[in-house]
Amino acid sequence: MTYLPIKCGDYDQLELYCMRANKVAITLDTQTLVGVAKTLENIKGEGEFLVLQEPTNKIIKIRLDKIKTISLV
């Protein structure tokens, strides 16, 4: 599936969450994930991703255009 870039303002907000290591709740199509926003990553050919550290210390990468909502916890 082709990556659809997100709005600049939304990207800037995600950068702030990462700089502050905020705990966030992210809603995707079928699930909600909770964890600490670590960094943003651009993977060539795949798109931009938020690196999230879950409470179990598991690191996951979430493609930015798949995020429906994000809020501070």
PDB file of N, CA, C and O in Angstrom:
ATOM      1  N   MET A   1       0.840  -1.178   0.000  1.00  0.00           N
ATOM      2  CA  MET A   1       0.000   0.000   0.000  1.00  0.00           C
ATOM      3  C   MET A   1       0.892   1.250   0.000  1.00  0.00           C
ATOM      4  O   MET A   1       1.860   1.325   0.731  1.00  0.00           O
ATOM      5  N   THR A   2       0.549   2.227  -0.800  1.00  0.00           N
ATOM      6  CA  THR A   2       1.321   3.450  -0.933  1.00  0.00           C
ATOM      7  C   THR A   2       1.184   4.306   0.317  1.00  0.00           C
ATOM      8  O   THR A   2       0.087   4.491   0.847  1.00  0.00           O
ATOM      9  N   TYR A   3       2.303   4.845   0.767  1.00  0.00           N
ATOM     10  CA  TYR A   3       2.312   5.712   1.941  1.00  0.00           C
ATOM     11  C   TYR A   3       1.733   7.073   1.588  1.00  0.00           C
ATOM     12  O   TYR A   3       2.095   7.671   0.572  1.00  0.00           O
ATOM     13  N   LEU A   4       0.837   7.579   2.445  1.00  0.00           N
ATOM     14  CA  LEU A   4       0.251   8.906   2.280  1.00  0.00           C
ATOM     15  C   LEU A   4       0.797   9.808   3.380  1.00  0.00           C
ATOM     16  O   LEU A   4       0.491   9.587   4.557  1.00  0.00           O
ATOM     17  N   PRO A   5       1.627  10.798   3.037  1.00  0.00           N
ATOM     18  CA  PRO A   5       2.216  11.664   4.058  1.00  0.00           C
ATOM     19  C   PRO A   5       1.140  12.334   4.922  1.00  0.00           C
ATOM     20  O   PRO A   5       0.059  12.675   4.439  1.00  0.00           O
ATOM     21  N   ILE A   6       1.465  12.517   6.211  1.00  0.00           N
ATOM     22  CA  ILE A   6       0.527  13.176   7.113  1.00  0.00           C
ATOM     23  C   ILE A   6       0.764  14.687   7.089  1.00  0.00           C
ATOM     24  O   ILE A   6       1.771  15.157   6.548  1.00  0.00           O
ATOM     25  N   LYS A   7      -0.154  15.449   7.675  1.00  0.00           N
ATOM     26  CA  LYS A   7      -0.032  16.898   7.729  1.00  0.00           C
ATOM     27  C   LYS A   7       1.191  17.309   8.537  1.00  0.00           C
ATOM     28  O   LYS A   7       1.538  16.647   9.533  1.00  0.00           O
ATOM     29  N   CYS A   8       1.825  18.403   8.133  1.00  0.00           N
ATOM     30  CA  CYS A   8       3.031  18.893   8.816  1.00  0.00           C
ATOM     31  C   CYS A   8       2.771  19.167  10.292  1.00  0.00           C
ATOM     32  O   CYS A   8       3.604  18.854  11.143  1.00  0.00           O
ATOM     33  N   GLY A   9       1.620  19.748  10.609  1.00  0.00           N
ATOM     34  CA  GLY A   9       1.292  20.041  12.005  1.00  0.00           C
ATOM     35  C   GLY A   9       1.189  18.777  12.845  1.00  0.00           C
ATOM     36  O   GLY A   9       1.615  18.755  14.005  1.00  0.00           O
ATOM     37  N   ASP A  10       0.625  17.715  12.261  1.00  0.00           N
ATOM     38  CA  ASP A  10       0.522  16.436  12.969  1.00  0.00           C
ATOM     39  C   ASP A  10       1.911  15.836  13.190  1.00  0.00           C
ATOM     40  O   ASP A  10       2.207  15.292  14.258  1.00  0.00           O
ATOM     41  N   TYR A  11       2.777  15.965  12.181  1.00  0.00           N
ATOM     42  CA  TYR A  11       4.144  15.453  12.299  1.00  0.00           C
ATOM     43  C   TYR A  11       4.886  16.213  13.405  1.00  0.00           C
ATOM     44  O   TYR A  11       5.590  15.618  14.228  1.00  0.00           O
ATOM     45  N   ASP A  12       4.712  17.532  13.429  1.00  0.00           N
ATOM     46  CA  ASP A  12       5.364  18.353  14.456  1.00  0.00           C
ATOM     47  C   ASP A  12       4.907  17.939  15.853  1.00  0.00           C
ATOM     48  O   ASP A  12       5.712  17.879  16.785  1.00  0.00           O
ATOM     49  N   GLN A  13       3.618  17.641  16.008  1.00  0.00           N
ATOM     50  CA  GLN A  13       3.105  17.204  17.307  1.00  0.00           C
ATOM     51  C   GLN A  13       3.730  15.875  17.716  1.00  0.00           C
ATOM     52  O   GLN A  13       4.103  15.689  18.872  1.00  0.00           O
ATOM     53  N   LEU A  14       3.881  14.961  16.775  1.00  0.00           N
ATOM     54  CA  LEU A  14       4.528  13.678  17.069  1.00  0.00           C
ATOM     55  C   LEU A  14       5.986  13.884  17.483  1.00  0.00           C
ATOM     56  O   LEU A  14       6.485  13.209  18.392  1.00  0.00           O
ATOM     57  N   GLU A  15       6.677  14.827  16.828  1.00  0.00           N
ATOM     58  CA  GLU A  15       8.055  15.137  17.210  1.00  0.00           C
ATOM     59  C   GLU A  15       8.124  15.619  18.657  1.00  0.00           C
ATOM     60  O   GLU A  15       9.028  15.220  19.401  1.00  0.00           O
ATOM     61  N   LEU A  16       7.177  16.461  19.055  1.00  0.00           N
ATOM     62  CA  LEU A  16       7.137  16.932  20.444  1.00  0.00           C
ATOM     63  C   LEU A  16       6.922  15.772  21.414  1.00  0.00           C
ATOM     64  O   LEU A  16       7.569  15.703  22.461  1.00  0.00           O
ATOM     65  N   TYR A  17       5.991  14.882  21.085  1.00  0.00           N
ATOM     66  CA  TYR A  17       5.758  13.714  21.937  1.00  0.00           C
ATOM     67  C   TYR A  17       7.046  12.910  22.109  1.00  0.00           C
ATOM     68  O   TYR A  17       7.351  12.442  23.205  1.00  0.00           O
ATOM     69  N   CYS A  18       7.804  12.763  21.034  1.00  0.00           N
ATOM     70  CA  CYS A  18       9.051  12.005  21.095  1.00  0.00           C
ATOM     71  C   CYS A  18      10.108  12.736  21.915  1.00  0.00           C
ATOM     72  O   CYS A  18      10.790  12.131  22.749  1.00  0.00           O
ATOM     73  N   MET A  19      10.255  14.034  21.694  1.00  0.00           N
ATOM     74  CA  MET A  19      11.262  14.815  22.437  1.00  0.00           C
ATOM     75  C   MET A  19      10.986  14.787  23.939  1.00  0.00           C
ATOM     76  O   MET A  19      11.917  14.772  24.741  1.00  0.00           O
ATOM     77  N   ARG A  20       9.713  14.750  24.299  1.00  0.00           N
ATOM     78  CA  ARG A  20       9.330  14.745  25.712  1.00  0.00           C
ATOM     79  C   ARG A  20       9.165  13.331  26.269  1.00  0.00           C
ATOM     80  O   ARG A  20       8.846  13.164  27.446  1.00  0.00           O
ATOM     81  N   ALA A  21       9.331  12.333  25.414  1.00  0.00           N
ATOM     82  CA  ALA A  21       9.129  10.928  25.793  1.00  0.00           C
ATOM     83  C   ALA A  21       7.760  10.746  26.454  1.00  0.00           C
ATOM     84  O   ALA A  21       7.635  10.115  27.498  1.00  0.00           O
ATOM     85  N   ASN A  22       6.732  11.323  25.817  1.00  0.00           N
ATOM     86  CA  ASN A  22       5.376  11.240  26.341  1.00  0.00           C
ATOM     87  C   ASN A  22       4.799   9.837  26.205  1.00  0.00           C
ATOM     88  O   ASN A  22       5.057   9.134  25.228  1.00  0.00           O
ATOM     89  N   LYS A  23       3.988   9.464  27.183  1.00  0.00           N
ATOM     90  CA  LYS A  23       3.209   8.231  27.095  1.00  0.00           C
ATOM     91  C   LYS A  23       1.949   8.566  26.313  1.00  0.00           C
ATOM     92  O   LYS A  23       1.244   9.524  26.639  1.00  0.00           O
ATOM     93  N   VAL A  24       1.686   7.798  25.271  1.00  0.00           N
ATOM     94  CA  VAL A  24       0.567   8.085  24.373  1.00  0.00           C
ATOM     95  C   VAL A  24      -0.298   6.843  24.149  1.00  0.00           C
ATOM     96  O   VAL A  24       0.164   5.715  24.318  1.00  0.00           O
ATOM     97  N   ALA A  25      -1.538   7.104  23.770  1.00  0.00           N
ATOM     98  CA  ALA A  25      -2.457   6.045  23.330  1.00  0.00           C
ATOM     99  C   ALA A  25      -2.718   6.289  21.855  1.00  0.00           C
ATOM    100  O   ALA A  25      -3.090   7.396  21.459  1.00  0.00           O
ATOM    101  N   ILE A  26      -2.480   5.272  21.044  1.00  0.00           N
ATOM    102  CA  ILE A  26      -2.625   5.383  19.599  1.00  0.00           C
ATOM    103  C   ILE A  26      -3.723   4.431  19.144  1.00  0.00           C
ATOM    104  O   ILE A  26      -3.682   3.234  19.447  1.00  0.00           O
ATOM    105  N   THR A  27      -4.688   4.987  18.423  1.00  0.00           N
ATOM    106  CA  THR A  27      -5.771   4.174  17.881  1.00  0.00           C
ATOM    107  C   THR A  27      -5.508   3.917  16.409  1.00  0.00           C
ATOM    108  O   THR A  27      -5.273   4.848  15.640  1.00  0.00           O
ATOM    109  N   LEU A  28      -5.514   2.637  16.045  1.00  0.00           N
ATOM    110  CA  LEU A  28      -5.396   2.209  14.650  1.00  0.00           C
ATOM    111  C   LEU A  28      -6.776   1.699  14.229  1.00  0.00           C
ATOM    112  O   LEU A  28      -7.745   1.835  14.962  1.00  0.00           O
ATOM    113  N   ASP A  29      -6.869   1.095  13.067  1.00  0.00           N
ATOM    114  CA  ASP A  29      -8.163   0.577  12.593  1.00  0.00           C
ATOM    115  C   ASP A  29      -8.781  -0.419  13.564  1.00  0.00           C
ATOM    116  O   ASP A  29      -9.969  -0.347  13.860  1.00  0.00           O
ATOM    117  N   THR A  30      -7.980  -1.368  14.044  1.00  0.00           N
ATOM    118  CA  THR A  30      -8.546  -2.474  14.815  1.00  0.00           C
ATOM    119  C   THR A  30      -8.028  -2.589  16.240  1.00  0.00           C
ATOM    120  O   THR A  30      -8.404  -3.516  16.944  1.00  0.00           O
ATOM    121  N   GLN A  31      -7.150  -1.671  16.674  1.00  0.00           N
ATOM    122  CA  GLN A  31      -6.587  -1.806  18.008  1.00  0.00           C
ATOM    123  C   GLN A  31      -6.111  -0.466  18.547  1.00  0.00           C
ATOM    124  O   GLN A  31      -5.951   0.497  17.802  1.00  0.00           O
ATOM    125  N   THR A  32      -5.884  -0.442  19.857  1.00  0.00           N
ATOM    126  CA  THR A  32      -5.305   0.718  20.514  1.00  0.00           C
ATOM    127  C   THR A  32      -4.016   0.279  21.189  1.00  0.00           C
ATOM    128  O   THR A  32      -3.989  -0.737  21.876  1.00  0.00           O
ATOM    129  N   LEU A  33      -2.953   1.040  20.977  1.00  0.00           N
ATOM    130  CA  LEU A  33      -1.650   0.753  21.556  1.00  0.00           C
ATOM    131  C   LEU A  33      -1.290   1.858  22.532  1.00  0.00           C
ATOM    132  O   LEU A  33      -1.581   3.025  22.296  1.00  0.00           O
ATOM    133  N   VAL A  34      -0.644   1.495  23.644  1.00  0.00           N
ATOM    134  CA  VAL A  34      -0.196   2.468  24.634  1.00  0.00           C
ATOM    135  C   VAL A  34       1.293   2.261  24.855  1.00  0.00           C
ATOM    136  O   VAL A  34       1.764   1.131  24.971  1.00  0.00           O
ATOM    137  N   GLY A  35       2.021   3.377  24.889  1.00  0.00           N
ATOM    138  CA  GLY A  35       3.454   3.279  25.124  1.00  0.00           C
ATOM    139  C   GLY A  35       4.100   4.645  25.090  1.00  0.00           C
ATOM    140  O   GLY A  35       3.436   5.673  24.989  1.00  0.00           O
ATOM    141  N   VAL A  36       5.431   4.652  25.176  1.00  0.00           N
ATOM    142  CA  VAL A  36       6.202   5.893  25.170  1.00  0.00           C
ATOM    143  C   VAL A  36       6.679   6.165  23.750  1.00  0.00           C
ATOM    144  O   VAL A  36       7.286   5.299  23.112  1.00  0.00           O
ATOM    145  N   ALA A  37       6.394   7.389  23.274  1.00  0.00           N
ATOM    146  CA  ALA A  37       6.859   7.809  21.951  1.00  0.00           C
ATOM    147  C   ALA A  37       8.372   8.012  22.019  1.00  0.00           C
ATOM    148  O   ALA A  37       8.853   8.809  22.822  1.00  0.00           O
ATOM    149  N   LYS A  38       9.126   7.293  21.192  1.00  0.00           N
ATOM    150  CA  LYS A  38      10.584   7.345  21.245  1.00  0.00           C
ATOM    151  C   LYS A  38      11.193   8.216  20.150  1.00  0.00           C
ATOM    152  O   LYS A  38      11.998   9.086  20.424  1.00  0.00           O
ATOM    153  N   THR A  39      10.844   7.940  18.900  1.00  0.00           N
ATOM    154  CA  THR A  39      11.422   8.677  17.783  1.00  0.00           C
ATOM    155  C   THR A  39      10.575   8.476  16.531  1.00  0.00           C
ATOM    156  O   THR A  39       9.701   7.614  16.501  1.00  0.00           O
ATOM    157  N   LEU A  40      10.874   9.277  15.526  1.00  0.00           N
ATOM    158  CA  LEU A  40      10.246   9.106  14.217  1.00  0.00           C
ATOM    159  C   LEU A  40      11.309   8.599  13.259  1.00  0.00           C
ATOM    160  O   LEU A  40      12.474   9.002  13.343  1.00  0.00           O
ATOM    161  N   GLU A  41      10.911   7.726  12.367  1.00  0.00           N
ATOM    162  CA  GLU A  41      11.864   7.074  11.476  1.00  0.00           C
ATOM    163  C   GLU A  41      11.310   7.056  10.054  1.00  0.00           C
ATOM    164  O   GLU A  41      10.127   6.799   9.852  1.00  0.00           O
ATOM    165  N   ASN A  42      12.167   7.330   9.090  1.00  0.00           N
ATOM    166  CA  ASN A  42      11.785   7.250   7.689  1.00  0.00           C
ATOM    167  C   ASN A  42      12.460   6.015   7.101  1.00  0.00           C
ATOM    168  O   ASN A  42      13.682   5.930   7.084  1.00  0.00           O
ATOM    169  N   ILE A  43      11.667   5.076   6.648  1.00  0.00           N
ATOM    170  CA  ILE A  43      12.194   3.851   6.052  1.00  0.00           C
ATOM    171  C   ILE A  43      11.963   3.940   4.557  1.00  0.00           C
ATOM    172  O   ILE A  43      10.816   3.977   4.100  1.00  0.00           O
ATOM    173  N   LYS A  44      13.051   4.000   3.812  1.00  0.00           N
ATOM    174  CA  LYS A  44      12.978   4.200   2.369  1.00  0.00           C
ATOM    175  C   LYS A  44      12.071   3.161   1.720  1.00  0.00           C
ATOM    176  O   LYS A  44      12.199   1.967   1.950  1.00  0.00           O
ATOM    177  N   GLY A  45      11.147   3.651   0.924  1.00  0.00           N
ATOM    178  CA  GLY A  45      10.239   2.770   0.198  1.00  0.00           C
ATOM    179  C   GLY A  45       9.037   2.311   1.000  1.00  0.00           C
ATOM    180  O   GLY A  45       8.121   1.706   0.453  1.00  0.00           O
ATOM    181  N   GLU A  46       9.026   2.584   2.314  1.00  0.00           N
ATOM    182  CA  GLU A  46       7.918   2.131   3.154  1.00  0.00           C
ATOM    183  C   GLU A  46       7.144   3.278   3.786  1.00  0.00           C
ATOM    184  O   GLU A  46       5.963   3.140   4.066  1.00  0.00           O
ATOM    185  N   GLY A  47       7.801   4.402   4.069  1.00  0.00           N
ATOM    186  CA  GLY A  47       7.123   5.546   4.664  1.00  0.00           C
ATOM    187  C   GLY A  47       7.740   5.971   5.973  1.00  0.00           C
ATOM    188  O   GLY A  47       8.855   5.592   6.316  1.00  0.00           O
ATOM    189  N   GLU A  48       6.972   6.770   6.724  1.00  0.00           N
ATOM    190  CA  GLU A  48       7.427   7.305   8.002  1.00  0.00           C
ATOM    191  C   GLU A  48       6.744   6.548   9.141  1.00  0.00           C
ATOM    192  O   GLU A  48       5.561   6.218   9.046  1.00  0.00           O
ATOM    193  N   PHE A  49       7.506   6.324  10.214  1.00  0.00           N
ATOM    194  CA  PHE A  49       7.031   5.503  11.319  1.00  0.00           C
ATOM    195  C   PHE A  49       7.292   6.170  12.658  1.00  0.00           C
ATOM    196  O   PHE A  49       8.298   6.856  12.827  1.00  0.00           O
ATOM    197  N   LEU A  50       6.390   5.935  13.605  1.00  0.00           N
ATOM    198  CA  LEU A  50       6.599   6.298  14.995  1.00  0.00           C
ATOM    199  C   LEU A  50       7.132   5.062  15.703  1.00  0.00           C
ATOM    200  O   LEU A  50       6.553   3.979  15.590  1.00  0.00           O
ATOM    201  N   VAL A  51       8.238   5.230  16.418  1.00  0.00           N
ATOM    202  CA  VAL A  51       8.791   4.136  17.211  1.00  0.00           C
ATOM    203  C   VAL A  51       8.197   4.274  18.611  1.00  0.00           C
ATOM    204  O   VAL A  51       8.347   5.310  19.262  1.00  0.00           O
ATOM    205  N   LEU A  52       7.505   3.239  19.052  1.00  0.00           N
ATOM    206  CA  LEU A  52       6.794   3.241  20.325  1.00  0.00           C
ATOM    207  C   LEU A  52       7.337   2.131  21.209  1.00  0.00           C
ATOM    208  O   LEU A  52       7.520   0.997  20.752  1.00  0.00           O
ATOM    209  N   GLN A  53       7.596   2.476  22.482  1.00  0.00           N
ATOM    210  CA  GLN A  53       8.039   1.467  23.447  1.00  0.00           C
ATOM    211  C   GLN A  53       6.856   1.120  24.339  1.00  0.00           C
ATOM    212  O   GLN A  53       6.365   1.958  25.094  1.00  0.00           O
ATOM    213  N   GLU A  54       6.399  -0.113  24.232  1.00  0.00           N
ATOM    214  CA  GLU A  54       5.257  -0.578  25.023  1.00  0.00           C
ATOM    215  C   GLU A  54       5.680  -0.799  26.479  1.00  0.00           C
ATOM    216  O   GLU A  54       6.871  -0.892  26.771  1.00  0.00           O
ATOM    217  N   PRO A  55       4.706  -0.900  27.403  1.00  0.00           N
ATOM    218  CA  PRO A  55       5.035  -1.117  28.814  1.00  0.00           C
ATOM    219  C   PRO A  55       5.899  -2.356  29.062  1.00  0.00           C
ATOM    220  O   PRO A  55       6.641  -2.409  30.039  1.00  0.00           O
ATOM    221  N   THR A  56       5.834  -3.336  28.186  1.00  0.00           N
ATOM    222  CA  THR A  56       6.649  -4.550  28.321  1.00  0.00           C
ATOM    223  C   THR A  56       8.072  -4.337  27.775  1.00  0.00           C
ATOM    224  O   THR A  56       8.840  -5.280  27.694  1.00  0.00           O
ATOM    225  N   ASN A  57       8.387  -3.086  27.370  1.00  0.00           N
ATOM    226  CA  ASN A  57       9.659  -2.695  26.759  1.00  0.00           C
ATOM    227  C   ASN A  57       9.810  -3.160  25.319  1.00  0.00           C
ATOM    228  O   ASN A  57      10.872  -2.990  24.723  1.00  0.00           O
ATOM    229  N   LYS A  58       8.775  -3.763  24.767  1.00  0.00           N
ATOM    230  CA  LYS A  58       8.794  -4.149  23.360  1.00  0.00           C
ATOM    231  C   LYS A  58       8.745  -2.883  22.506  1.00  0.00           C
ATOM    232  O   LYS A  58       7.972  -1.971  22.780  1.00  0.00           O
ATOM    233  N   ILE A  59       9.572  -2.835  21.469  1.00  0.00           N
ATOM    234  CA  ILE A  59       9.615  -1.701  20.552  1.00  0.00           C
ATOM    235  C   ILE A  59       8.819  -2.065  19.302  1.00  0.00           C
ATOM    236  O   ILE A  59       9.044  -3.119  18.709  1.00  0.00           O
ATOM    237  N   ILE A  60       7.896  -1.186  18.926  1.00  0.00           N
ATOM    238  CA  ILE A  60       7.138  -1.409  17.699  1.00  0.00           C
ATOM    239  C   ILE A  60       7.185  -0.150  16.840  1.00  0.00           C
ATOM    240  O   ILE A  60       7.385   0.951  17.353  1.00  0.00           O
ATOM    241  N   LYS A  61       7.036  -0.331  15.551  1.00  0.00           N
ATOM    242  CA  LYS A  61       7.023   0.778  14.606  1.00  0.00           C
ATOM    243  C   LYS A  61       5.634   0.862  13.991  1.00  0.00           C
ATOM    244  O   LYS A  61       5.117  -0.128  13.488  1.00  0.00           O
ATOM    245  N   ILE A  62       5.063   2.078  14.055  1.00  0.00           N
ATOM    246  CA  ILE A  62       3.711   2.297  13.564  1.00  0.00           C
ATOM    247  C   ILE A  62       3.777   3.275  12.399  1.00  0.00           C
ATOM    248  O   ILE A  62       4.287   4.387  12.552  1.00  0.00           O
ATOM    249  N   ARG A  63       3.299   2.846  11.257  1.00  0.00           N
ATOM    250  CA  ARG A  63       3.299   3.727  10.086  1.00  0.00           C
ATOM    251  C   ARG A  63       2.358   4.904  10.335  1.00  0.00           C
ATOM    252  O   ARG A  63       1.216   4.717  10.735  1.00  0.00           O
ATOM    253  N   LEU A  64       2.858   6.105  10.123  1.00  0.00           N
ATOM    254  CA  LEU A  64       2.126   7.305  10.497  1.00  0.00           C
ATOM    255  C   LEU A  64       0.771   7.433   9.825  1.00  0.00           C
ATOM    256  O   LEU A  64      -0.187   7.898  10.436  1.00  0.00           O
ATOM    257  N   ASP A  65       0.655   7.023   8.584  1.00  0.00           N
ATOM    258  CA  ASP A  65      -0.633   7.162   7.896  1.00  0.00           C
ATOM    259  C   ASP A  65      -1.663   6.123   8.332  1.00  0.00           C
ATOM    260  O   ASP A  65      -2.812   6.150   7.885  1.00  0.00           O
ATOM    261  N   LYS A  66      -1.297   5.224   9.238  1.00  0.00           N
ATOM    262  CA  LYS A  66      -2.233   4.243   9.784  1.00  0.00           C
ATOM    263  C   LYS A  66      -2.836   4.696  11.103  1.00  0.00           C
ATOM    264  O   LYS A  66      -3.797   4.101  11.597  1.00  0.00           O
ATOM    265  N   ILE A  67      -2.286   5.779  11.699  1.00  0.00           N
ATOM    266  CA  ILE A  67      -2.763   6.277  12.983  1.00  0.00           C
ATOM    267  C   ILE A  67      -4.069   7.036  12.775  1.00  0.00           C
ATOM    268  O   ILE A  67      -4.143   7.958  11.971  1.00  0.00           O
ATOM    269  N   LYS A  68      -5.100   6.618  13.506  1.00  0.00           N
ATOM    270  CA  LYS A  68      -6.414   7.291  13.440  1.00  0.00           C
ATOM    271  C   LYS A  68      -6.458   8.436  14.450  1.00  0.00           C
ATOM    272  O   LYS A  68      -6.872   9.535  14.132  1.00  0.00           O
ATOM    273  N   THR A  69      -6.074   8.143  15.717  1.00  0.00           N
ATOM    274  CA  THR A  69      -6.011   9.168  16.751  1.00  0.00           C
ATOM    275  C   THR A  69      -4.812   8.896  17.650  1.00  0.00           C
ATOM    276  O   THR A  69      -4.344   7.758  17.753  1.00  0.00           O
ATOM    277  N   ILE A  70      -4.342   9.965  18.294  1.00  0.00           N
ATOM    278  CA  ILE A  70      -3.260   9.836  19.258  1.00  0.00           C
ATOM    279  C   ILE A  70      -3.529  10.822  20.379  1.00  0.00           C
ATOM    280  O   ILE A  70      -3.939  11.953  20.125  1.00  0.00           O
ATOM    281  N   SER A  71      -3.349  10.368  21.615  1.00  0.00           N
ATOM    282  CA  SER A  71      -3.597  11.236  22.766  1.00  0.00           C
ATOM    283  C   SER A  71      -2.607  10.911  23.888  1.00  0.00           C
ATOM    284  O   SER A  71      -2.081   9.800  23.946  1.00  0.00           O
ATOM    285  N   LEU A  72      -2.379  11.901  24.736  1.00  0.00           N
ATOM    286  CA  LEU A  72      -1.504  11.703  25.885  1.00  0.00           C
ATOM    287  C   LEU A  72      -2.225  10.840  26.913  1.00  0.00           C
ATOM    288  O   LEU A  72      -3.435  10.934  27.084  1.00  0.00           O
ATOM    289  N   VAL A  73      -1.448  10.019  27.623  1.00  0.00           N
ATOM    290  CA  VAL A  73      -2.010   9.163  28.678  1.00  0.00           C
ATOM    291  C   VAL A  73      -1.543   9.681  30.011  1.00  0.00           C
ATOM    292  O   VAL A  73      -0.436  10.080  30.189  1.00  0.00           O
TER     293      VAL A  73
END
